[in-house]
Amino acid sequence: MIPRKYKADELVGRRCRPVHSIKNGSGLVITPDTVCTIRSAHYGVEVATEKCSCCGMYAIISRIPREELELID
C-alpha cells in the first residue's frame, strides 16, 4: 500500500509494483513481479511498465487504488 502521507506530486516518477495481478482495459496483465513507474496520482494511480526488450511493448494502467501498489526503494 502506498501511504497517504505521499502527495500526488511526490509520487510521480517513483517506482512501484502491484501487490496482486492487475489487468488493463486492453487485457494486458501486470503481476507482482512487474516494476512500474508512476505517471500520475491524482484520480487513482496511473502506472507504466518497462518496455519489453523483445518487442518494445509496454502497458499503461490507470485508476489503480493506492492500496493495490507498493513503493520500491
Coordinates of C-alpha atoms in Angstrom, one line a residue:
M1 CA 0.0 0.0 0.0
I2 CA 1.2 3.5 -0.8
P3 CA 0.8 5.6 2.4
R4 CA -1.4 8.7 2.2
K5 CA 1.5 10.8 3.6
Y6 CA 2.8 11.0 0.0
K7 CA 1.1 13.7 -2.1
A8 CA 0.3 13.1 -5.7
D9 CA 3.2 15.2 -6.9
E10 CA 5.7 13.4 -4.7
L11 CA 4.8 10.0 -6.3
V12 CA 5.3 10.9 -10.0
G13 CA 8.4 9.2 -11.2
R14 CA 8.6 6.8 -8.3
R15 CA 8.9 3.0 -8.9
C16 CA 6.3 0.6 -7.6
R17 CA 4.9 -2.9 -8.1
P18 CA 1.3 -4.2 -7.7
V19 CA 0.5 -6.4 -4.6
H20 CA -1.6 -8.7 -6.9
S21 CA -2.2 -9.1 -10.6
I22 CA -3.9 -6.2 -12.3
K23 CA -5.4 -6.1 -15.8
N24 CA -6.0 -3.0 -18.0
G25 CA -8.8 -2.5 -20.5
S26 CA -6.8 -4.0 -23.3
G27 CA -6.4 -7.2 -21.4
L28 CA -2.7 -6.8 -20.5
V29 CA -1.8 -8.1 -17.1
I30 CA 0.9 -6.9 -14.7
T31 CA 1.9 -9.3 -11.9
P32 CA 3.5 -8.5 -8.5
D33 CA 6.9 -9.1 -10.2
T34 CA 6.4 -6.2 -12.6
V35 CA 8.2 -3.0 -11.8
C36 CA 6.3 0.1 -12.8
T37 CA 6.8 3.9 -12.9
I38 CA 4.1 6.2 -11.5
R39 CA 3.0 8.7 -14.2
S40 CA 0.2 10.4 -12.2
A41 CA -1.6 10.0 -8.9
H42 CA -4.5 12.5 -8.8
Y43 CA -7.5 10.3 -9.5
G44 CA -6.1 6.9 -8.6
V45 CA -2.6 6.0 -9.7
E46 CA -1.5 5.7 -13.3
V47 CA 1.5 3.5 -13.9
A48 CA 3.6 2.5 -16.9
T49 CA 5.6 -0.7 -17.2
E50 CA 9.1 -1.0 -18.6
K51 CA 9.3 -1.7 -22.4
C52 CA 9.7 -5.4 -23.3
S53 CA 13.3 -5.9 -24.6
C54 CA 12.0 -8.3 -27.3
C55 CA 9.0 -6.5 -28.8
G56 CA 9.1 -3.0 -27.2
M57 CA 5.5 -3.2 -25.9
Y58 CA 4.6 -1.7 -22.5
A59 CA 1.4 -1.3 -20.5
I60 CA -0.2 1.7 -19.0
I61 CA -2.8 1.1 -16.3
S62 CA -4.7 4.0 -14.7
R63 CA -7.1 4.5 -11.8
I64 CA -5.4 2.0 -9.5
P65 CA -6.1 2.5 -5.8
R66 CA -3.1 3.2 -3.7
E67 CA -3.9 0.1 -1.6
E68 CA -3.1 -2.1 -4.6
L69 CA 0.5 -0.8 -5.1
E70 CA 3.7 -0.7 -3.0
L71 CA 6.6 1.6 -3.5
I72 CA 10.1 0.2 -4.3
D73 CA 13.0 2.0 -2.6

